[in-house]
mmCIF file of C-alpha atoms in Angstrom:
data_model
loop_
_atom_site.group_PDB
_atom_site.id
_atom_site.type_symbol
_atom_site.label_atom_id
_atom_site.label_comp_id
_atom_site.label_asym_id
_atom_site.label_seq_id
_atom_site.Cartn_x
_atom_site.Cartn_y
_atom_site.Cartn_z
ATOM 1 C CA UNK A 1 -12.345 4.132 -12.941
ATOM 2 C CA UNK A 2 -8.786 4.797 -12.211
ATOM 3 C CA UNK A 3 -6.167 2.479 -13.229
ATOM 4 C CA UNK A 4 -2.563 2.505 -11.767
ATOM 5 C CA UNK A 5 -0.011 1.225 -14.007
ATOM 6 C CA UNK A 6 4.286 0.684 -13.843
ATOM 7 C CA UNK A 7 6.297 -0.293 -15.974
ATOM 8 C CA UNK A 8 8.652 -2.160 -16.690
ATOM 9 C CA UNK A 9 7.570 -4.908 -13.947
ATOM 10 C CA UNK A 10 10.868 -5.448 -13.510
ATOM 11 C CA UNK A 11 14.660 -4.209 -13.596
ATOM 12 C CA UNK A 12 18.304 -4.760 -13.138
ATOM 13 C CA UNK A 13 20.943 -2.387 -13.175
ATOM 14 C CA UNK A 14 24.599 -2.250 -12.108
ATOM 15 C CA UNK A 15 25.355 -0.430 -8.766
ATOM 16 C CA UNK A 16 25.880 3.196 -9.455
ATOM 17 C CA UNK A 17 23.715 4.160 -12.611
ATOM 18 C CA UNK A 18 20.969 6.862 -12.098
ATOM 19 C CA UNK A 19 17.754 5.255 -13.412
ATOM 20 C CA UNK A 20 13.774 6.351 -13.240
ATOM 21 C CA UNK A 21 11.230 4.114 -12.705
ATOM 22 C CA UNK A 22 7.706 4.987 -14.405
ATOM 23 C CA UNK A 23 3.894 5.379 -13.063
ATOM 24 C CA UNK A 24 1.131 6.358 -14.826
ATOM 25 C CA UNK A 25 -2.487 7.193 -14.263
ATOM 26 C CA UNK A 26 -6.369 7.263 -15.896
ATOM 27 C CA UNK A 27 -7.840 9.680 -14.190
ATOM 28 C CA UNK A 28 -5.858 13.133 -13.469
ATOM 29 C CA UNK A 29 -8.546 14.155 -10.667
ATOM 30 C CA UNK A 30 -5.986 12.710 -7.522
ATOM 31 C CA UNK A 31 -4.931 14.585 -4.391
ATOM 32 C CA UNK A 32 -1.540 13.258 -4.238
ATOM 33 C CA UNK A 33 1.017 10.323 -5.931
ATOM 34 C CA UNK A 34 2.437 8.414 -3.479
ATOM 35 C CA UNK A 35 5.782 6.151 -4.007
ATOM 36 C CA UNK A 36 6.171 3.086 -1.343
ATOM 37 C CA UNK A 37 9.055 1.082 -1.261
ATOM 38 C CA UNK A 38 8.717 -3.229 -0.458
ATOM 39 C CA UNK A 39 11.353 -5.252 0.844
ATOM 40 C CA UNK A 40 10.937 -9.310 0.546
ATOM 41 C CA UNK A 41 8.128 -10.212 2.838
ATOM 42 C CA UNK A 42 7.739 -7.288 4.959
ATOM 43 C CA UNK A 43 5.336 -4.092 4.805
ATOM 44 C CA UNK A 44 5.344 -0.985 2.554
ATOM 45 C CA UNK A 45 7.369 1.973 3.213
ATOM 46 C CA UNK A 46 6.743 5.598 2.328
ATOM 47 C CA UNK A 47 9.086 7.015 0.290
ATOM 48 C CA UNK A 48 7.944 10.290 -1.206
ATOM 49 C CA UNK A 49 4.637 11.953 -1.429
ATOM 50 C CA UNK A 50 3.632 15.083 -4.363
ATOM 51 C CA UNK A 51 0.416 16.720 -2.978
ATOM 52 C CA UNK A 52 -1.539 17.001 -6.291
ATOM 53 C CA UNK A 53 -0.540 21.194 -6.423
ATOM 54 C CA UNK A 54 2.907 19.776 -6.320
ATOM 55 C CA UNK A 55 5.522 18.934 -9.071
ATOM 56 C CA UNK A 56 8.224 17.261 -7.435
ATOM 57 C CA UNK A 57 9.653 16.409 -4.394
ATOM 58 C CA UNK A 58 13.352 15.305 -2.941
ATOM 59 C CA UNK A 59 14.591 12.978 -0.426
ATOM 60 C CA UNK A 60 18.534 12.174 -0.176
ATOM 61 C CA UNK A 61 19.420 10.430 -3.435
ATOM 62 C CA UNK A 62 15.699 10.261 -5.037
ATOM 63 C CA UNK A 63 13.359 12.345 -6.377
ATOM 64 C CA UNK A 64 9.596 12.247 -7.769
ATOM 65 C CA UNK A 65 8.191 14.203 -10.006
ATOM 66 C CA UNK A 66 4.191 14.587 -11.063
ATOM 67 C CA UNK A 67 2.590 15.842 -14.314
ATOM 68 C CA UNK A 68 -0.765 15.679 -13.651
ATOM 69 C CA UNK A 69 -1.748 16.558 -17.079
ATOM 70 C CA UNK A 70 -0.310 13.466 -18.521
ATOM 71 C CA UNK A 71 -1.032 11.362 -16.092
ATOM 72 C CA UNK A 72 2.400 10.434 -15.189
ATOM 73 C CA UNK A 73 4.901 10.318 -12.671
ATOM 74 C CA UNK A 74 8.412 9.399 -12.515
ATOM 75 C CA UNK A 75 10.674 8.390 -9.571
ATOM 76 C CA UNK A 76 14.515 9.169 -9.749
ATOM 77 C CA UNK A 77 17.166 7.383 -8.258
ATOM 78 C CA UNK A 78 20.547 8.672 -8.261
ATOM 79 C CA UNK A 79 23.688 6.873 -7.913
ATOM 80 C CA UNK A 80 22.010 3.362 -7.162
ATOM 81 C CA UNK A 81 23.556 0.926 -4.627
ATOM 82 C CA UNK A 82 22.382 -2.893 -3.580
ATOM 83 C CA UNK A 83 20.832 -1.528 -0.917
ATOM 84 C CA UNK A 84 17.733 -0.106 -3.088
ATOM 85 C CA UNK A 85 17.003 -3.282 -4.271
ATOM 86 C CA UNK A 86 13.474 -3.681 -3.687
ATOM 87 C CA UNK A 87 10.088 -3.061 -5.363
ATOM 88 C CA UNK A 88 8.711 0.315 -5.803
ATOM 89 C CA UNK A 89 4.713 0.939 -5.492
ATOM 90 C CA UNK A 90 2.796 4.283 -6.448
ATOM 91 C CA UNK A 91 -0.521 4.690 -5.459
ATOM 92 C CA UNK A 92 -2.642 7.991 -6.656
ATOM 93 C CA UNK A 93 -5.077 9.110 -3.548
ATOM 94 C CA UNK A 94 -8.748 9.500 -5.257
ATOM 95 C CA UNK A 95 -11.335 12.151 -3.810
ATOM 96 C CA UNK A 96 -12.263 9.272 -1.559
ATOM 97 C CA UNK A 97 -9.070 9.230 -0.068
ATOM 98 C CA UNK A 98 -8.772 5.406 -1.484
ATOM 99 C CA UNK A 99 -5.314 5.089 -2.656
ATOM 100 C CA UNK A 100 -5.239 3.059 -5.929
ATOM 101 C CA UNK A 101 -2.348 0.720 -6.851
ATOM 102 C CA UNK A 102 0.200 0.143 -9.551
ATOM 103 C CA UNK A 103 1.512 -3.170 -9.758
ATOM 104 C CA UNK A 104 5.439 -2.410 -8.311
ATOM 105 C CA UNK A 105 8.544 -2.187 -10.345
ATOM 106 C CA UNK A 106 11.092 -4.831 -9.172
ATOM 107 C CA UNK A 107 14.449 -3.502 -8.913
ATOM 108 C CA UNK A 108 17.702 -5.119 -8.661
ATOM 109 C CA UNK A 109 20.799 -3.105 -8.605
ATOM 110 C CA UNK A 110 23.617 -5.406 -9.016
ATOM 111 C CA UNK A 111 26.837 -5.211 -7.795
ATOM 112 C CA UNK B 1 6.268 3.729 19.290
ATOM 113 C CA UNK B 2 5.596 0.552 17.950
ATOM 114 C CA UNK B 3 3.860 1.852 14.447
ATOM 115 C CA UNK B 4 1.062 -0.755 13.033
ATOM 116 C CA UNK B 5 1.082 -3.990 14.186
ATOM 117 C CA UNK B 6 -0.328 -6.932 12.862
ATOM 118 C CA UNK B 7 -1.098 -10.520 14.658
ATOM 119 C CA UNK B 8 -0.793 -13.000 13.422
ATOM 120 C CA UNK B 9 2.382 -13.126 10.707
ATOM 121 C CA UNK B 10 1.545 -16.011 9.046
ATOM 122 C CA UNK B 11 -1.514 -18.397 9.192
ATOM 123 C CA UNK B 12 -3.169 -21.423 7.385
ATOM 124 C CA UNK B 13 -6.687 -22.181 7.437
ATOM 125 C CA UNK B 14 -9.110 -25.036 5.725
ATOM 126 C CA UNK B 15 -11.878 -23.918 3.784
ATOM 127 C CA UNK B 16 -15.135 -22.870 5.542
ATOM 128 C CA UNK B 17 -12.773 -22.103 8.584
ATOM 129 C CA UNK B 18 -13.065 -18.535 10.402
ATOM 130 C CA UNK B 19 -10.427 -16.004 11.709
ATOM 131 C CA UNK B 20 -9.867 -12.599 12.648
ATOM 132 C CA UNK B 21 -6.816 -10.983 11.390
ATOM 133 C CA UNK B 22 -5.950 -8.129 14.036
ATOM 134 C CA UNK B 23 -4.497 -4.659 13.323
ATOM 135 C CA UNK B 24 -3.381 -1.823 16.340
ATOM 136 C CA UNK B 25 -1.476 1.450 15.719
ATOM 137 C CA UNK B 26 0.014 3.345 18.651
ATOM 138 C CA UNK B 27 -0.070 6.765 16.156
ATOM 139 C CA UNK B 28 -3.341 8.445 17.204
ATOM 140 C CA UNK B 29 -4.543 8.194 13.340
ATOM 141 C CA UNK B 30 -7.727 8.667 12.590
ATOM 142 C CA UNK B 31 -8.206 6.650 9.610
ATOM 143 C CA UNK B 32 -7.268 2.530 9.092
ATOM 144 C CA UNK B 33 -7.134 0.509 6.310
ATOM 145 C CA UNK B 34 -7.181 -3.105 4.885
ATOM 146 C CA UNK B 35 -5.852 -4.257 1.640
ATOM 147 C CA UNK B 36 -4.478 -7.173 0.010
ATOM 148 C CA UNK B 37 -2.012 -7.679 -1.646
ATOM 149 C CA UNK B 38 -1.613 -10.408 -5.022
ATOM 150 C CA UNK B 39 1.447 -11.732 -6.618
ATOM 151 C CA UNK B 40 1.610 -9.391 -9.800
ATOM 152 C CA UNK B 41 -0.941 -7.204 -8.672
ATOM 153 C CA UNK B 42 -0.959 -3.865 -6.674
ATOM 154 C CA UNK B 43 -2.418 -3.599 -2.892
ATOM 155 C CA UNK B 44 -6.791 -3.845 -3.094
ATOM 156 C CA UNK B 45 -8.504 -1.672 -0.409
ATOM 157 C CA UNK B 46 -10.622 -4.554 1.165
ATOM 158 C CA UNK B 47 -12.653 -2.144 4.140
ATOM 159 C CA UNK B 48 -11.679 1.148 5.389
ATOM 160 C CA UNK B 49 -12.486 3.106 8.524
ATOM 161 C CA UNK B 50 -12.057 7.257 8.433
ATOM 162 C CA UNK B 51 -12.931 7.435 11.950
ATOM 163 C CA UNK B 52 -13.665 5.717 15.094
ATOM 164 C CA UNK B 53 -17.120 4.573 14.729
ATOM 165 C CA UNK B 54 -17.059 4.195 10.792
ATOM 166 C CA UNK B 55 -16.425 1.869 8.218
ATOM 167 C CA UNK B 56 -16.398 1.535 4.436
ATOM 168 C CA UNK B 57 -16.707 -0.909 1.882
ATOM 169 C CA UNK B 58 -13.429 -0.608 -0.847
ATOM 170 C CA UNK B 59 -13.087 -2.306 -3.535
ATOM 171 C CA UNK B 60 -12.919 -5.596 -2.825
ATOM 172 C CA UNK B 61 -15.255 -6.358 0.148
ATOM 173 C CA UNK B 62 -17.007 -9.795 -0.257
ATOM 174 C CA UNK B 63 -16.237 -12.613 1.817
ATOM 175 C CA UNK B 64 -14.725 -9.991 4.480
ATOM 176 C CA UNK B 65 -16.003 -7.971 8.059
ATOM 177 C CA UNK B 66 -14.051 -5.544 9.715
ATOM 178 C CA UNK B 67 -14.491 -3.874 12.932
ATOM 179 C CA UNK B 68 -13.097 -0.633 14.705
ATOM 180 C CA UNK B 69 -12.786 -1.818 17.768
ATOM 181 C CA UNK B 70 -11.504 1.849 19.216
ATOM 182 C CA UNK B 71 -9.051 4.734 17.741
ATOM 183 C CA UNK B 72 -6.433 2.167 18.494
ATOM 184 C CA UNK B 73 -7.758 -1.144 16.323
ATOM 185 C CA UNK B 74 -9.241 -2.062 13.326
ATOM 186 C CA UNK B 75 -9.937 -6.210 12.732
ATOM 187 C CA UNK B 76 -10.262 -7.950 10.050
ATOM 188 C CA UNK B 77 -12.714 -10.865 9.831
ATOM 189 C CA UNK B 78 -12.972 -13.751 7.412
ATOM 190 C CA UNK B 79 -16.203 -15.870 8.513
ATOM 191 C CA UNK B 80 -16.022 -18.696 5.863
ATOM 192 C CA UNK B 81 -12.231 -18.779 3.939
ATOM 193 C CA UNK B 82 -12.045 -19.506 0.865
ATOM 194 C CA UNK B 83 -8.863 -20.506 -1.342
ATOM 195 C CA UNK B 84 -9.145 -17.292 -3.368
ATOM 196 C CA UNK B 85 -8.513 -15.439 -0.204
ATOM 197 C CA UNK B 86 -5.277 -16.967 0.003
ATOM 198 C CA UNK B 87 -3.121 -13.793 0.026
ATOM 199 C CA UNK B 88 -0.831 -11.115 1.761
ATOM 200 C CA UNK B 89 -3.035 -9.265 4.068
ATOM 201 C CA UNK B 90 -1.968 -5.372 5.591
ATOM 202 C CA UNK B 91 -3.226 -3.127 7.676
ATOM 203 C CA UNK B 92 -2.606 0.917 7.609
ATOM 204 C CA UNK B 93 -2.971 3.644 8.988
ATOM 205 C CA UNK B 94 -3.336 7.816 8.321
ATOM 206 C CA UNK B 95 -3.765 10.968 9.964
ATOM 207 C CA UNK B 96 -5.581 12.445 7.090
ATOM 208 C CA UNK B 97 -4.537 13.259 3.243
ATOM 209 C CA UNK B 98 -0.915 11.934 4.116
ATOM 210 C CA UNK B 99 1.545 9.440 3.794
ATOM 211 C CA UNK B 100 0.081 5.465 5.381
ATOM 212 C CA UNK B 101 2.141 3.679 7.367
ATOM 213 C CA UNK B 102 1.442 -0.507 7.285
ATOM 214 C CA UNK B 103 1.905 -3.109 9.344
ATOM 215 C CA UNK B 104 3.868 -6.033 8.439
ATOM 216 C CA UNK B 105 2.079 -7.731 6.786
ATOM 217 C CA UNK B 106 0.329 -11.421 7.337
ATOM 218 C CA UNK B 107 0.427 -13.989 4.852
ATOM 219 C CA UNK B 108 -2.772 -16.321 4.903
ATOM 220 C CA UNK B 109 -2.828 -19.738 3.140
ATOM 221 C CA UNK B 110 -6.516 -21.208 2.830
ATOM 222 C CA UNK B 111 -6.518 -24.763 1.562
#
């Protein structure tokens, strides 16, 4: 059975440090790694999305990465502002096209 | 282009009480999903639907109906509440092996 984990649960860092939040995964057979973004009481955005053929992929100041063989995945934020305060999801996509969970990282960049 | 959208936001029920949590998307996806979501926990696939016409049990089905109404909307149905199905509640939505897009969210208290 697959199991989604992140850690740490939580973090705080001071606006403007580059930091990398951490997902990992059982079962290497996925089609893609997905990383959501959750503000306070509202729905889940998509950030970034690594088809499984895939090792990394870019948006603006992050990046994800995806080693399939290790079962791990790693999202990169550069230059961090208040703004990306939030908590950050990943969820692996199975053959079923069930997307499984990690728990979230909480992140709080602090002024 | 409204996206997913969820009625109601917020709701309280008694135990044994029924309701029907609703879910439309305007994007011409094929598949929908619901999923819960628990403090400390990732998101749960409750039901899913690949296609008009179809629905699937995830992983966490009992207690719950769903039905895909059209293309358009996928309900949720809760014929008996319980406490333990006190929870956050979203609905989402996919053309295929890509990113979801979710609703907002509604958070359901059963006493």
């Amino acid at each position: 059975k697959q199991e989604v984990t992140q850690i740490p649960a939580a973090l705080s860092v001071p606006e403007g440090e580059n930091l990398v939040l951490n997902c990992s995964f059982t079962d290497s057979a996925i089609y893609n790694l997905q990383w959501f973004r959750q503000d306070p009481g509202k729905g889940l955005t998509s950030l970034l999305l690594i088809q499984s053929s895939q090792r990394e992929q870019t948006s603006g100041r992050l990046n994800a990465s995806l080693d399939k063989s290790s079962g791990r995945s790693t999202l990169y934020i550069a230059a961090s502002q208040p703004g990306d305060s939030a908590t950050y999801l990943c969820a692996v996509e199975n053959s079923n096209y069930q997307l499984i969970w990690g728990a979230g990282t909480k992140l709080i960049i602090k002024p | 282009n409204a996206g997913v959208t969820q009625t109601p936001k917020f709701q309280v029920l008694k135990t044994g009480q029924s309701m029907t949590l609703q879910c439309a998307q305007d994007m011409n996806h094929n598949s929908m999903y619901w999923y819960r979501q628990d403090p400390g926990m990732g998101l749960r696939l409750i039901y899913y639907s690949a296609s008009e016409g179809t629905t699937d049990k995830g992983e966490v089905p009992n207690g719950y109906n769903v039905s895909r109404l059209n293309k358009r909307e996928f309900s949720l149905r809760l014929e008996s509440a319980a406490p333990s199905q006190t929870s956050v509640y979203f609905c989402a939505s996919t053309l295929g092996v890509n990113e979801q897009f979710f609703g907002p969210g509604t958070r359901l208290t059963v006493l």
